[in-house]
Amino acid sequence: FSILVLDASYPGEDLEALRKSGKITLCHLSLGNASPAKGWFKPLEEAGALGETQVGSESRAINLKDPAWGNLLIQALIPQLIEKGFTGLFLDDLDPIQQRRQQAQASALIDSIRKHFPQLKLMANGGIEYLPSFAQRIDYILLENRIAKKQQLIPLPQLSQTLKWLDAGFKTNPK
């Protein structure tokens, strides 16, 4: 594999070895949810930027309307990940952001990440319904559970809609 998605806790010396072998190392980063196991949970909780607990999980929704998350990302978290040796970000949980009707804030956050860190590779997971609003600023899109889910193909009408949304994203960013 040439692109690897790794947890923020992955050892820096191992990241260096992967980079030297030509791998793109993306740090898994949920834009929409925060887990108590992550170091950035407590600052977000203290700032009042966390919402309800996610069903079946300890994670809590991040309120993207609160500037605390964007500030933490741009000023502290992403610089630390770059310092550690990550060459990009895997921006996860974009679908729940739409369900919370915060896709404009997610697009603005992705725009800010690209503006402040143009050297990073960015892969989005989901958010296909609003892909045209951020497609210009990402390098890759992952369509998790959009073709098949639990070893079953997605019904044709749903797949057709996914392909229409993907086409709209490609029109915005043919790369």
PDB file of C-alpha atoms in Angstrom:
ATOM      1  CA  PHE A   1       0.000   0.000   0.000  1.00  0.00           C
ATOM      2  CA  SER A   2       1.227   3.482  -0.767  1.00  0.00           C
ATOM      3  CA  ILE A   3      -1.221   5.310   1.530  1.00  0.00           C
ATOM      4  CA  LEU A   4      -1.538   4.307   5.176  1.00  0.00           C
ATOM      5  CA  VAL A   5      -4.079   5.576   7.720  1.00  0.00           C
ATOM      6  CA  LEU A   6      -2.666   5.391  11.231  1.00  0.00           C
ATOM      7  CA  ASP A   7      -3.711   6.425  14.717  1.00  0.00           C
ATOM      8  CA  ALA A   8      -2.184   9.583  16.216  1.00  0.00           C
ATOM      9  CA  SER A   9      -0.397   7.374  18.766  1.00  0.00           C
ATOM     10  CA  TYR A  10       1.652   5.606  16.056  1.00  0.00           C
ATOM     11  CA  PRO A  11       5.366   5.909  16.991  1.00  0.00           C
ATOM     12  CA  GLY A  12       7.249   8.734  15.273  1.00  0.00           C
ATOM     13  CA  GLU A  13      10.314   6.603  14.504  1.00  0.00           C
ATOM     14  CA  ASP A  14       8.100   4.116  12.672  1.00  0.00           C
ATOM     15  CA  LEU A  15       6.501   6.978  10.727  1.00  0.00           C
ATOM     16  CA  GLU A  16       9.960   8.064   9.617  1.00  0.00           C
ATOM     17  CA  ALA A  17      10.741   4.565   8.336  1.00  0.00           C
ATOM     18  CA  LEU A  18       7.443   4.468   6.431  1.00  0.00           C
ATOM     19  CA  ARG A  19       8.066   7.893   4.898  1.00  0.00           C
ATOM     20  CA  LYS A  20      11.576   6.878   3.837  1.00  0.00           C
ATOM     21  CA  SER A  21      10.063   3.900   2.030  1.00  0.00           C
ATOM     22  CA  GLY A  22       7.801   6.296   0.081  1.00  0.00           C
ATOM     23  CA  LYS A  23       4.557   5.809   2.017  1.00  0.00           C
ATOM     24  CA  ILE A  24       2.015   8.559   2.578  1.00  0.00           C
ATOM     25  CA  THR A  25       1.147   8.459   6.278  1.00  0.00           C
ATOM     26  CA  LEU A  26      -2.269   9.883   7.103  1.00  0.00           C
ATOM     27  CA  CYS A  27      -3.297  10.428  10.698  1.00  0.00           C
ATOM     28  CA  HIS A  28      -6.847   9.300  11.473  1.00  0.00           C
ATOM     29  CA  LEU A  29      -8.715  12.376  12.666  1.00  0.00           C
ATOM     30  CA  SER A  30     -12.445  12.515  13.246  1.00  0.00           C
ATOM     31  CA  LEU A  31     -13.709  15.973  12.334  1.00  0.00           C
ATOM     32  CA  GLY A  32     -17.107  15.334  13.871  1.00  0.00           C
ATOM     33  CA  ASN A  33     -16.598  13.176  16.961  1.00  0.00           C
ATOM     34  CA  ALA A  34     -14.207  13.086  19.906  1.00  0.00           C
ATOM     35  CA  SER A  35     -13.351  10.043  21.979  1.00  0.00           C
ATOM     36  CA  PRO A  36     -12.380  10.320  25.671  1.00  0.00           C
ATOM     37  CA  ALA A  37      -9.243   8.334  24.769  1.00  0.00           C
ATOM     38  CA  LYS A  38      -7.912  11.196  22.626  1.00  0.00           C
ATOM     39  CA  GLY A  39      -5.809  13.958  24.138  1.00  0.00           C
ATOM     40  CA  TRP A  40      -7.959  16.659  22.574  1.00  0.00           C
ATOM     41  CA  PHE A  41     -11.187  15.443  24.241  1.00  0.00           C
ATOM     42  CA  LYS A  42     -10.664  17.275  27.535  1.00  0.00           C
ATOM     43  CA  PRO A  43      -9.863  20.710  25.997  1.00  0.00           C
ATOM     44  CA  LEU A  44     -12.968  20.411  23.798  1.00  0.00           C
ATOM     45  CA  GLU A  45     -15.086  19.351  26.755  1.00  0.00           C
ATOM     46  CA  GLU A  46     -13.754  22.258  28.854  1.00  0.00           C
ATOM     47  CA  ALA A  47     -14.510  24.672  26.005  1.00  0.00           C
ATOM     48  CA  GLY A  48     -18.095  23.392  25.827  1.00  0.00           C
ATOM     49  CA  ALA A  49     -17.608  22.270  22.215  1.00  0.00           C
ATOM     50  CA  LEU A  50     -18.884  18.712  22.720  1.00  0.00           C
ATOM     51  CA  GLY A  51     -22.459  17.632  22.264  1.00  0.00           C
ATOM     52  CA  GLU A  52     -24.335  14.443  22.958  1.00  0.00           C
ATOM     53  CA  THR A  53     -22.724  11.037  23.368  1.00  0.00           C
ATOM     54  CA  GLN A  54     -22.902   8.962  20.194  1.00  0.00           C
ATOM     55  CA  VAL A  55     -25.203   5.917  20.331  1.00  0.00           C
ATOM     56  CA  GLY A  56     -23.249   2.753  21.164  1.00  0.00           C
ATOM     57  CA  SER A  57     -20.031   4.681  21.772  1.00  0.00           C
ATOM     58  CA  GLU A  58     -18.194   6.800  24.301  1.00  0.00           C
ATOM     59  CA  SER A  59     -17.539   9.394  21.587  1.00  0.00           C
ATOM     60  CA  ARG A  60     -19.259  12.741  21.695  1.00  0.00           C
ATOM     61  CA  ALA A  61     -20.257  14.944  18.798  1.00  0.00           C
ATOM     62  CA  ILE A  62     -18.061  17.990  18.194  1.00  0.00           C
ATOM     63  CA  ASN A  63     -20.021  21.185  17.670  1.00  0.00           C
ATOM     64  CA  LEU A  64     -18.330  22.613  14.594  1.00  0.00           C
ATOM     65  CA  LYS A  65     -20.103  25.927  15.150  1.00  0.00           C
ATOM     66  CA  ASP A  66     -17.880  26.412  18.202  1.00  0.00           C
ATOM     67  CA  PRO A  67     -14.482  27.857  17.135  1.00  0.00           C
ATOM     68  CA  ALA A  68     -12.653  25.846  19.830  1.00  0.00           C
ATOM     69  CA  TRP A  69     -12.212  22.784  17.577  1.00  0.00           C
ATOM     70  CA  GLY A  70     -10.842  24.717  14.617  1.00  0.00           C
ATOM     71  CA  ASN A  71      -8.500  26.703  16.852  1.00  0.00           C
ATOM     72  CA  LEU A  72      -7.231  23.558  18.569  1.00  0.00           C
ATOM     73  CA  LEU A  73      -6.663  21.830  15.217  1.00  0.00           C
ATOM     74  CA  ILE A  74      -4.847  24.700  13.506  1.00  0.00           C
ATOM     75  CA  GLN A  75      -2.843  26.014  16.448  1.00  0.00           C
ATOM     76  CA  ALA A  76      -1.869  22.827  18.276  1.00  0.00           C
ATOM     77  CA  LEU A  77      -3.006  19.426  17.081  1.00  0.00           C
ATOM     78  CA  ILE A  78      -2.049  19.476  13.393  1.00  0.00           C
ATOM     79  CA  PRO A  79       1.372  21.075  14.058  1.00  0.00           C
ATOM     80  CA  GLN A  80       2.051  18.300  16.605  1.00  0.00           C
ATOM     81  CA  LEU A  81       1.065  15.629  14.062  1.00  0.00           C
ATOM     82  CA  ILE A  82       3.337  17.169  11.427  1.00  0.00           C
ATOM     83  CA  GLU A  83       6.183  17.388  13.958  1.00  0.00           C
ATOM     84  CA  LYS A  84       5.656  13.721  14.752  1.00  0.00           C
ATOM     85  CA  GLY A  85       6.015  12.847  11.075  1.00  0.00           C
ATOM     86  CA  PHE A  86       2.541  12.461   9.564  1.00  0.00           C
ATOM     87  CA  THR A  87       2.313  13.612   5.947  1.00  0.00           C
ATOM     88  CA  GLY A  88      -1.448  13.973   5.858  1.00  0.00           C
ATOM     89  CA  LEU A  89      -4.825  13.614   7.531  1.00  0.00           C
ATOM     90  CA  PHE A  90      -7.651  11.114   7.140  1.00  0.00           C
ATOM     91  CA  LEU A  91     -10.677  13.315   7.854  1.00  0.00           C
ATOM     92  CA  ASP A  92     -13.265  10.919   9.229  1.00  0.00           C
ATOM     93  CA  ASP A  93     -16.919  11.119  10.235  1.00  0.00           C
ATOM     94  CA  LEU A  94     -18.066  13.630   7.630  1.00  0.00           C
ATOM     95  CA  ASP A  95     -21.465  11.914   7.257  1.00  0.00           C
ATOM     96  CA  PRO A  96     -22.588  12.510  10.862  1.00  0.00           C
ATOM     97  CA  ILE A  97     -21.641  16.174  10.386  1.00  0.00           C
ATOM     98  CA  GLN A  98     -24.251  16.416   7.643  1.00  0.00           C
ATOM     99  CA  GLN A  99     -26.827  14.731   9.832  1.00  0.00           C
ATOM    100  CA  ARG A 100     -26.176  17.515  12.364  1.00  0.00           C
ATOM    101  CA  ARG A 101     -26.490  20.092   9.568  1.00  0.00           C
ATOM    102  CA  GLN A 102     -22.964  21.422  10.066  1.00  0.00           C
ATOM    103  CA  GLN A 103     -21.597  20.697   6.596  1.00  0.00           C
ATOM    104  CA  ALA A 104     -20.860  24.396   5.924  1.00  0.00           C
ATOM    105  CA  GLN A 105     -18.701  24.473   9.057  1.00  0.00           C
ATOM    106  CA  ALA A 106     -16.967  21.231   8.031  1.00  0.00           C
ATOM    107  CA  SER A 107     -16.189  22.670   4.595  1.00  0.00           C
ATOM    108  CA  ALA A 108     -14.830  25.844   6.181  1.00  0.00           C
ATOM    109  CA  LEU A 109     -12.692  23.767   8.557  1.00  0.00           C
ATOM    110  CA  ILE A 110     -11.266  21.709   5.659  1.00  0.00           C
ATOM    111  CA  ASP A 111     -10.579  24.986   3.838  1.00  0.00           C
ATOM    112  CA  SER A 112      -8.719  26.314   6.878  1.00  0.00           C
ATOM    113  CA  ILE A 113      -6.660  23.130   7.197  1.00  0.00           C
ATOM    114  CA  ARG A 114      -5.659  23.339   3.512  1.00  0.00           C
ATOM    115  CA  LYS A 115      -4.853  27.048   3.799  1.00  0.00           C
ATOM    116  CA  HIS A 116      -2.650  26.618   6.882  1.00  0.00           C
ATOM    117  CA  PHE A 117      -1.050  23.315   5.874  1.00  0.00           C
ATOM    118  CA  PRO A 118      -0.880  23.168   2.054  1.00  0.00           C
ATOM    119  CA  GLN A 119       1.790  20.449   2.174  1.00  0.00           C
ATOM    120  CA  LEU A 120      -0.508  17.887   3.828  1.00  0.00           C
ATOM    121  CA  LYS A 121      -2.330  15.199   1.894  1.00  0.00           C
ATOM    122  CA  LEU A 122      -6.007  15.191   2.837  1.00  0.00           C
ATOM    123  CA  MET A 123      -8.371  12.229   2.492  1.00  0.00           C
ATOM    124  CA  ALA A 124     -12.044  12.667   3.315  1.00  0.00           C
ATOM    125  CA  ASN A 125     -14.194   9.786   4.493  1.00  0.00           C
ATOM    126  CA  GLY A 126     -17.786  10.439   3.573  1.00  0.00           C
ATOM    127  CA  GLY A 127     -19.525  13.745   3.200  1.00  0.00           C
ATOM    128  CA  ILE A 128     -20.279  12.859  -0.388  1.00  0.00           C
ATOM    129  CA  GLU A 129     -23.592  14.726  -0.338  1.00  0.00           C
ATOM    130  CA  TYR A 130     -21.682  17.980   0.157  1.00  0.00           C
ATOM    131  CA  LEU A 131     -18.449  16.917  -1.588  1.00  0.00           C
ATOM    132  CA  PRO A 132     -18.499  19.815  -4.107  1.00  0.00           C
ATOM    133  CA  SER A 133     -18.153  22.269  -1.203  1.00  0.00           C
ATOM    134  CA  PHE A 134     -14.759  20.848  -0.188  1.00  0.00           C
ATOM    135  CA  ALA A 135     -13.560  18.717  -3.131  1.00  0.00           C
ATOM    136  CA  GLN A 136     -11.059  21.347  -4.321  1.00  0.00           C
ATOM    137  CA  ARG A 137      -9.217  21.117  -1.006  1.00  0.00           C
ATOM    138  CA  ILE A 138      -8.810  17.355  -0.672  1.00  0.00           C
ATOM    139  CA  ASP A 139      -6.553  14.886  -2.423  1.00  0.00           C
ATOM    140  CA  TYR A 140      -8.608  11.708  -1.933  1.00  0.00           C
ATOM    141  CA  ILE A 141     -12.117  10.572  -1.022  1.00  0.00           C
ATOM    142  CA  LEU A 142     -13.024   7.281   0.621  1.00  0.00           C
ATOM    143  CA  LEU A 143     -16.543   5.994   0.081  1.00  0.00           C
ATOM    144  CA  GLU A 144     -16.840   3.715   3.092  1.00  0.00           C
ATOM    145  CA  ASN A 145     -20.042   1.652   2.983  1.00  0.00           C
ATOM    146  CA  ARG A 146     -21.240   3.382  -0.212  1.00  0.00           C
ATOM    147  CA  ILE A 147     -20.810   0.417  -2.605  1.00  0.00           C
ATOM    148  CA  ALA A 148     -21.227  -2.481  -0.204  1.00  0.00           C
ATOM    149  CA  LYS A 149     -22.049  -2.776   3.478  1.00  0.00           C
ATOM    150  CA  LYS A 150     -21.717  -5.857   5.664  1.00  0.00           C
ATOM    151  CA  GLN A 151     -20.727  -7.894   2.584  1.00  0.00           C
ATOM    152  CA  GLN A 152     -23.926  -6.932   0.738  1.00  0.00           C
ATOM    153  CA  LEU A 153     -24.058  -4.698  -2.322  1.00  0.00           C
ATOM    154  CA  ILE A 154     -25.878  -1.412  -1.818  1.00  0.00           C
ATOM    155  CA  PRO A 155     -29.261  -1.264  -3.655  1.00  0.00           C
ATOM    156  CA  LEU A 156     -28.945   0.134  -7.176  1.00  0.00           C
ATOM    157  CA  PRO A 157     -30.969   3.350  -6.588  1.00  0.00           C
ATOM    158  CA  GLN A 158     -28.770   4.210  -3.590  1.00  0.00           C
ATOM    159  CA  LEU A 159     -25.595   3.403  -5.568  1.00  0.00           C
ATOM    160  CA  SER A 160     -26.825   5.572  -8.465  1.00  0.00           C
ATOM    161  CA  GLN A 161     -27.322   8.503  -6.102  1.00  0.00           C
ATOM    162  CA  THR A 162     -23.828   7.984  -4.651  1.00  0.00           C
ATOM    163  CA  LEU A 163     -22.354   8.029  -8.158  1.00  0.00           C
ATOM    164  CA  LYS A 164     -24.223  11.275  -8.954  1.00  0.00           C
ATOM    165  CA  TRP A 165     -22.787  12.925  -5.847  1.00  0.00           C
ATOM    166  CA  LEU A 166     -19.329  11.581  -6.693  1.00  0.00           C
ATOM    167  CA  ASP A 167     -19.645  12.960 -10.232  1.00  0.00           C
ATOM    168  CA  ALA A 168     -20.493  16.388  -8.806  1.00  0.00           C
ATOM    169  CA  GLY A 169     -17.332  16.199  -6.706  1.00  0.00           C
ATOM    170  CA  PHE A 170     -15.253  15.175  -9.741  1.00  0.00           C
ATOM    171  CA  LYS A 171     -16.619  18.162 -11.669  1.00  0.00           C
ATOM    172  CA  THR A 172     -15.327  20.382  -8.875  1.00  0.00           C
ATOM    173  CA  ASN A 173     -11.979  18.584  -8.606  1.00  0.00           C
ATOM    174  CA  PRO A 174     -11.104  16.260 -11.526  1.00  0.00           C
ATOM    175  CA  LYS A 175      -7.895  15.178  -9.759  1.00  0.00           C
TER     176      LYS A 175
END
